[in-house]
Amino acid sequence: MTAHVAQYTLDVTDLNLMAKFWSAALGYTASQGDDGNAKLYPPPGRPGPTVWLQRCGTPKPGKNRLHLDLVADGGQAAEVDRLIGLGARRADVGQTGAEGFVVLADPEDNEFCVLDGPPR
């Protein structure tokens, strides 16, 4: 028996901001419930876990222990530019620049990577 990733949960303080950012970043559809949370769904026919945005009352305390690695449909540089245009920023977690990925942070400083191709 094994497990598989069904959903990625992210604690957020500004639900509307984060739902807007992550749905645009991933091309997902956002559905906000009346419980103060939101669920993001991948486009029909595209596999992928759902994303649960869970409202919490505290800011992120430090570097994420778990993060997303994204692969763009187009080139890495264009995707980094697009994500920065959506509200991400470059983040320094000690990388050298030769890793094959770019580290970004979302509007609430959650780090994620944009890979230059499929994971190696």
mmCIF file with all atom_site columns, C-alpha atoms in Angstrom:
data_model
loop_
_atom_site.group_PDB
_atom_site.id
_atom_site.type_symbol
_atom_site.label_atom_id
_atom_site.label_alt_id
_atom_site.label_comp_id
_atom_site.label_asym_id
_atom_site.label_entity_id
_atom_site.label_seq_id
_atom_site.pdbx_PDB_ins_code
_atom_site.Cartn_x
_atom_site.Cartn_y
_atom_site.Cartn_z
_atom_site.occupancy
_atom_site.B_iso_or_equiv
_atom_site.pdbx_formal_charge
_atom_site.auth_seq_id
_atom_site.auth_comp_id
_atom_site.auth_asym_id
_atom_site.auth_atom_id
_atom_site.pdbx_PDB_model_num
ATOM 1   C CA . MET A 1 1   ? 0.000   0.000  0.000   1.00 0.00 ? 1   MET A CA 1
ATOM 2   C CA . THR A 1 2   ? 1.223   3.535  -0.782  1.00 0.00 ? 2   THR A CA 1
ATOM 3   C CA . ALA A 1 3   ? -0.098  7.053  -0.450  1.00 0.00 ? 3   ALA A CA 1
ATOM 4   C CA . HIS A 1 4   ? -0.373  9.784  -3.074  1.00 0.00 ? 4   HIS A CA 1
ATOM 5   C CA . VAL A 1 5   ? -0.630  13.556 -2.840  1.00 0.00 ? 5   VAL A CA 1
ATOM 6   C CA . ALA A 1 6   ? -4.308  14.468 -3.069  1.00 0.00 ? 6   ALA A CA 1
ATOM 7   C CA . GLN A 1 7   ? -4.226  18.027 -1.799  1.00 0.00 ? 7   GLN A CA 1
ATOM 8   C CA . TYR A 1 8   ? -1.738  20.681 -0.786  1.00 0.00 ? 8   TYR A CA 1
ATOM 9   C CA . THR A 1 9   ? -2.857  22.817 2.166   1.00 0.00 ? 9   THR A CA 1
ATOM 10  C CA . LEU A 1 10  ? -1.524  26.312 2.722   1.00 0.00 ? 10  LEU A CA 1
ATOM 11  C CA . ASP A 1 11  ? -2.236  28.447 5.788   1.00 0.00 ? 11  ASP A CA 1
ATOM 12  C CA . VAL A 1 12  ? -3.022  32.030 4.738   1.00 0.00 ? 12  VAL A CA 1
ATOM 13  C CA . THR A 1 13  ? -3.930  35.277 6.444   1.00 0.00 ? 13  THR A CA 1
ATOM 14  C CA . ASP A 1 14  ? -5.481  37.099 3.444   1.00 0.00 ? 14  ASP A CA 1
ATOM 15  C CA . LEU A 1 15  ? -7.726  34.516 1.801   1.00 0.00 ? 15  LEU A CA 1
ATOM 16  C CA . ASN A 1 16  ? -8.851  36.709 -1.106  1.00 0.00 ? 16  ASN A CA 1
ATOM 17  C CA . LEU A 1 17  ? -5.306  37.765 -2.019  1.00 0.00 ? 17  LEU A CA 1
ATOM 18  C CA . MET A 1 18  ? -3.944  34.241 -1.847  1.00 0.00 ? 18  MET A CA 1
ATOM 19  C CA . ALA A 1 19  ? -6.875  32.672 -3.725  1.00 0.00 ? 19  ALA A CA 1
ATOM 20  C CA . LYS A 1 20  ? -6.395  35.234 -6.492  1.00 0.00 ? 20  LYS A CA 1
ATOM 21  C CA . PHE A 1 21  ? -2.616  34.667 -6.642  1.00 0.00 ? 21  PHE A CA 1
ATOM 22  C CA . TRP A 1 22  ? -2.566  30.852 -6.533  1.00 0.00 ? 22  TRP A CA 1
ATOM 23  C CA . SER A 1 23  ? -5.538  30.352 -8.868  1.00 0.00 ? 23  SER A CA 1
ATOM 24  C CA . ALA A 1 24  ? -3.868  32.610 -11.459 1.00 0.00 ? 24  ALA A CA 1
ATOM 25  C CA . ALA A 1 25  ? -0.410  31.081 -10.874 1.00 0.00 ? 25  ALA A CA 1
ATOM 26  C CA . LEU A 1 26  ? -1.640  27.497 -11.313 1.00 0.00 ? 26  LEU A CA 1
ATOM 27  C CA . GLY A 1 27  ? -4.513  28.075 -13.744 1.00 0.00 ? 27  GLY A CA 1
ATOM 28  C CA . TYR A 1 28  ? -6.863  26.619 -11.125 1.00 0.00 ? 28  TYR A CA 1
ATOM 29  C CA . THR A 1 29  ? -10.456 27.573 -10.332 1.00 0.00 ? 29  THR A CA 1
ATOM 30  C CA . ALA A 1 30  ? -11.059 28.960 -6.838  1.00 0.00 ? 30  ALA A CA 1
ATOM 31  C CA . SER A 1 31  ? -14.142 28.163 -4.796  1.00 0.00 ? 31  SER A CA 1
ATOM 32  C CA . GLN A 1 32  ? -14.560 29.990 -1.498  1.00 0.00 ? 32  GLN A CA 1
ATOM 33  C CA . GLY A 1 33  ? -16.792 28.496 1.127   1.00 0.00 ? 33  GLY A CA 1
ATOM 34  C CA . ASP A 1 34  ? -18.639 30.249 3.914   1.00 0.00 ? 34  ASP A CA 1
ATOM 35  C CA . ASP A 1 35  ? -16.176 28.746 6.417   1.00 0.00 ? 35  ASP A CA 1
ATOM 36  C CA . GLY A 1 36  ? -13.432 31.280 5.625   1.00 0.00 ? 36  GLY A CA 1
ATOM 37  C CA . ASN A 1 37  ? -11.403 28.870 3.481   1.00 0.00 ? 37  ASN A CA 1
ATOM 38  C CA . ALA A 1 38  ? -11.018 28.264 -0.250  1.00 0.00 ? 38  ALA A CA 1
ATOM 39  C CA . LYS A 1 39  ? -10.354 25.252 -2.442  1.00 0.00 ? 39  LYS A CA 1
ATOM 40  C CA . LEU A 1 40  ? -8.545  25.483 -5.765  1.00 0.00 ? 40  LEU A CA 1
ATOM 41  C CA . TYR A 1 41  ? -9.292  22.925 -8.478  1.00 0.00 ? 41  TYR A CA 1
ATOM 42  C CA . PRO A 1 42  ? -7.121  22.029 -11.475 1.00 0.00 ? 42  PRO A CA 1
ATOM 43  C CA . PRO A 1 43  ? -8.585  22.560 -14.944 1.00 0.00 ? 43  PRO A CA 1
ATOM 44  C CA . PRO A 1 44  ? -10.737 19.703 -16.268 1.00 0.00 ? 44  PRO A CA 1
ATOM 45  C CA . GLY A 1 45  ? -8.624  16.933 -17.749 1.00 0.00 ? 45  GLY A CA 1
ATOM 46  C CA . ARG A 1 46  ? -5.410  18.129 -16.126 1.00 0.00 ? 46  ARG A CA 1
ATOM 47  C CA . PRO A 1 47  ? -4.159  15.934 -13.299 1.00 0.00 ? 47  PRO A CA 1
ATOM 48  C CA . GLY A 1 48  ? -2.954  17.523 -10.138 1.00 0.00 ? 48  GLY A CA 1
ATOM 49  C CA . PRO A 1 49  ? -3.758  17.845 -6.488  1.00 0.00 ? 49  PRO A CA 1
ATOM 50  C CA . THR A 1 50  ? -6.283  20.350 -5.260  1.00 0.00 ? 50  THR A CA 1
ATOM 51  C CA . VAL A 1 51  ? -5.054  23.227 -3.088  1.00 0.00 ? 51  VAL A CA 1
ATOM 52  C CA . TRP A 1 52  ? -6.761  24.071 0.196   1.00 0.00 ? 52  TRP A CA 1
ATOM 53  C CA . LEU A 1 53  ? -6.243  27.624 1.424   1.00 0.00 ? 53  LEU A CA 1
ATOM 54  C CA . GLN A 1 54  ? -6.858  27.560 5.150   1.00 0.00 ? 54  GLN A CA 1
ATOM 55  C CA . ARG A 1 55  ? -7.280  30.873 6.907   1.00 0.00 ? 55  ARG A CA 1
ATOM 56  C CA . CYS A 1 56  ? -5.105  31.281 9.984   1.00 0.00 ? 56  CYS A CA 1
ATOM 57  C CA . GLY A 1 57  ? -4.524  34.230 12.264  1.00 0.00 ? 57  GLY A CA 1
ATOM 58  C CA . THR A 1 58  ? -0.744  34.244 12.330  1.00 0.00 ? 58  THR A CA 1
ATOM 59  C CA . PRO A 1 59  ? 1.900   35.170 9.760   1.00 0.00 ? 59  PRO A CA 1
ATOM 60  C CA . LYS A 1 60  ? 4.389   32.611 8.470   1.00 0.00 ? 60  LYS A CA 1
ATOM 61  C CA . PRO A 1 61  ? 7.108   32.216 11.124  1.00 0.00 ? 61  PRO A CA 1
ATOM 62  C CA . GLY A 1 62  ? 10.100  31.232 8.934   1.00 0.00 ? 62  GLY A CA 1
ATOM 63  C CA . LYS A 1 63  ? 11.247  29.282 5.909   1.00 0.00 ? 63  LYS A CA 1
ATOM 64  C CA . ASN A 1 64  ? 8.792   26.676 4.650   1.00 0.00 ? 64  ASN A CA 1
ATOM 65  C CA . ARG A 1 65  ? 9.699   23.084 5.474   1.00 0.00 ? 65  ARG A CA 1
ATOM 66  C CA . LEU A 1 66  ? 7.633   21.908 2.477   1.00 0.00 ? 66  LEU A CA 1
ATOM 67  C CA . HIS A 1 67  ? 7.148   23.804 -0.768  1.00 0.00 ? 67  HIS A CA 1
ATOM 68  C CA . LEU A 1 68  ? 5.848   23.464 -4.313  1.00 0.00 ? 68  LEU A CA 1
ATOM 69  C CA . ASP A 1 69  ? 8.108   22.909 -7.320  1.00 0.00 ? 69  ASP A CA 1
ATOM 70  C CA . LEU A 1 70  ? 6.412   24.276 -10.429 1.00 0.00 ? 70  LEU A CA 1
ATOM 71  C CA . VAL A 1 71  ? 7.227   23.472 -14.051 1.00 0.00 ? 71  VAL A CA 1
ATOM 72  C CA . ALA A 1 72  ? 6.074   25.978 -16.655 1.00 0.00 ? 72  ALA A CA 1
ATOM 73  C CA . ASP A 1 73  ? 4.241   25.106 -19.856 1.00 0.00 ? 73  ASP A CA 1
ATOM 74  C CA . GLY A 1 74  ? 6.622   27.556 -21.562 1.00 0.00 ? 74  GLY A CA 1
ATOM 75  C CA . GLY A 1 75  ? 10.085  28.739 -20.603 1.00 0.00 ? 75  GLY A CA 1
ATOM 76  C CA . GLN A 1 76  ? 11.296  29.191 -17.050 1.00 0.00 ? 76  GLN A CA 1
ATOM 77  C CA . ALA A 1 77  ? 12.267  32.877 -17.415 1.00 0.00 ? 77  ALA A CA 1
ATOM 78  C CA . ALA A 1 78  ? 8.889   33.819 -18.894 1.00 0.00 ? 78  ALA A CA 1
ATOM 79  C CA . GLU A 1 79  ? 7.098   31.941 -16.111 1.00 0.00 ? 79  GLU A CA 1
ATOM 80  C CA . VAL A 1 80  ? 9.160   33.660 -13.412 1.00 0.00 ? 80  VAL A CA 1
ATOM 81  C CA . ASP A 1 81  ? 8.292   37.034 -14.963 1.00 0.00 ? 81  ASP A CA 1
ATOM 82  C CA . ARG A 1 82  ? 4.596   36.094 -15.119 1.00 0.00 ? 82  ARG A CA 1
ATOM 83  C CA . LEU A 1 83  ? 4.532   34.993 -11.476 1.00 0.00 ? 83  LEU A CA 1
ATOM 84  C CA . ILE A 1 84  ? 6.311   38.163 -10.368 1.00 0.00 ? 84  ILE A CA 1
ATOM 85  C CA . GLY A 1 85  ? 3.672   40.124 -12.288 1.00 0.00 ? 85  GLY A CA 1
ATOM 86  C CA . LEU A 1 86  ? 1.011   38.284 -10.265 1.00 0.00 ? 86  LEU A CA 1
ATOM 87  C CA . GLY A 1 87  ? 2.605   39.317 -6.965  1.00 0.00 ? 87  GLY A CA 1
ATOM 88  C CA . ALA A 1 88  ? 5.458   36.862 -6.308  1.00 0.00 ? 88  ALA A CA 1
ATOM 89  C CA . ARG A 1 89  ? 8.975   38.051 -5.520  1.00 0.00 ? 89  ARG A CA 1
ATOM 90  C CA . ARG A 1 90  ? 12.410  36.476 -5.768  1.00 0.00 ? 90  ARG A CA 1
ATOM 91  C CA . ALA A 1 91  ? 13.531  34.811 -2.536  1.00 0.00 ? 91  ALA A CA 1
ATOM 92  C CA . ASP A 1 92  ? 17.021  33.971 -1.324  1.00 0.00 ? 92  ASP A CA 1
ATOM 93  C CA . VAL A 1 93  ? 17.250  30.699 0.588   1.00 0.00 ? 93  VAL A CA 1
ATOM 94  C CA . GLY A 1 94  ? 20.961  30.205 -0.022  1.00 0.00 ? 94  GLY A CA 1
ATOM 95  C CA . GLN A 1 95  ? 20.858  29.089 -3.645  1.00 0.00 ? 95  GLN A CA 1
ATOM 96  C CA . THR A 1 96  ? 23.909  29.664 -5.885  1.00 0.00 ? 96  THR A CA 1
ATOM 97  C CA . GLY A 1 97  ? 22.138  30.250 -9.204  1.00 0.00 ? 97  GLY A CA 1
ATOM 98  C CA . ALA A 1 98  ? 23.371  26.982 -10.727 1.00 0.00 ? 98  ALA A CA 1
ATOM 99  C CA . GLU A 1 99  ? 20.611  24.773 -9.309  1.00 0.00 ? 99  GLU A CA 1
ATOM 100 C CA . GLY A 1 100 ? 18.224  24.690 -12.271 1.00 0.00 ? 100 GLY A CA 1
ATOM 101 C CA . PHE A 1 101 ? 15.430  26.413 -10.366 1.00 0.00 ? 101 PHE A CA 1
ATOM 102 C CA . VAL A 1 102 ? 14.407  29.902 -9.313  1.00 0.00 ? 102 VAL A CA 1
ATOM 103 C CA . VAL A 1 103 ? 13.104  30.439 -5.785  1.00 0.00 ? 103 VAL A CA 1
ATOM 104 C CA . LEU A 1 104 ? 10.134  32.768 -5.459  1.00 0.00 ? 104 LEU A CA 1
ATOM 105 C CA . ALA A 1 105 ? 7.831   33.700 -2.588  1.00 0.00 ? 105 ALA A CA 1
ATOM 106 C CA . ASP A 1 106 ? 4.086   34.277 -2.870  1.00 0.00 ? 106 ASP A CA 1
ATOM 107 C CA . PRO A 1 107 ? 2.430   37.448 -1.491  1.00 0.00 ? 107 PRO A CA 1
ATOM 108 C CA . GLU A 1 108 ? 2.533   35.997 2.053   1.00 0.00 ? 108 GLU A CA 1
ATOM 109 C CA . ASP A 1 109 ? 6.202   34.915 1.755   1.00 0.00 ? 109 ASP A CA 1
ATOM 110 C CA . ASN A 1 110 ? 5.639   31.179 1.186   1.00 0.00 ? 110 ASN A CA 1
ATOM 111 C CA . GLU A 1 111 ? 8.591   29.955 -0.863  1.00 0.00 ? 111 GLU A CA 1
ATOM 112 C CA . PHE A 1 112 ? 8.179   27.900 -4.033  1.00 0.00 ? 112 PHE A CA 1
ATOM 113 C CA . CYS A 1 113 ? 10.444  27.002 -6.941  1.00 0.00 ? 113 CYS A CA 1
ATOM 114 C CA . VAL A 1 114 ? 10.115  27.306 -10.690 1.00 0.00 ? 114 VAL A CA 1
ATOM 115 C CA . LEU A 1 115 ? 12.105  24.477 -12.270 1.00 0.00 ? 115 LEU A CA 1
ATOM 116 C CA . ASP A 1 116 ? 13.861  24.694 -15.635 1.00 0.00 ? 116 ASP A CA 1
ATOM 117 C CA . GLY A 1 117 ? 12.222  21.401 -16.675 1.00 0.00 ? 117 GLY A CA 1
ATOM 118 C CA . PRO A 1 118 ? 10.866  18.190 -15.208 1.00 0.00 ? 118 PRO A CA 1
ATOM 119 C CA . PRO A 1 119 ? 12.303  17.234 -11.808 1.00 0.00 ? 119 PRO A CA 1
ATOM 120 C CA . ARG A 1 120 ? 15.612  15.389 -12.103 1.00 0.00 ? 120 ARG A CA 1
#
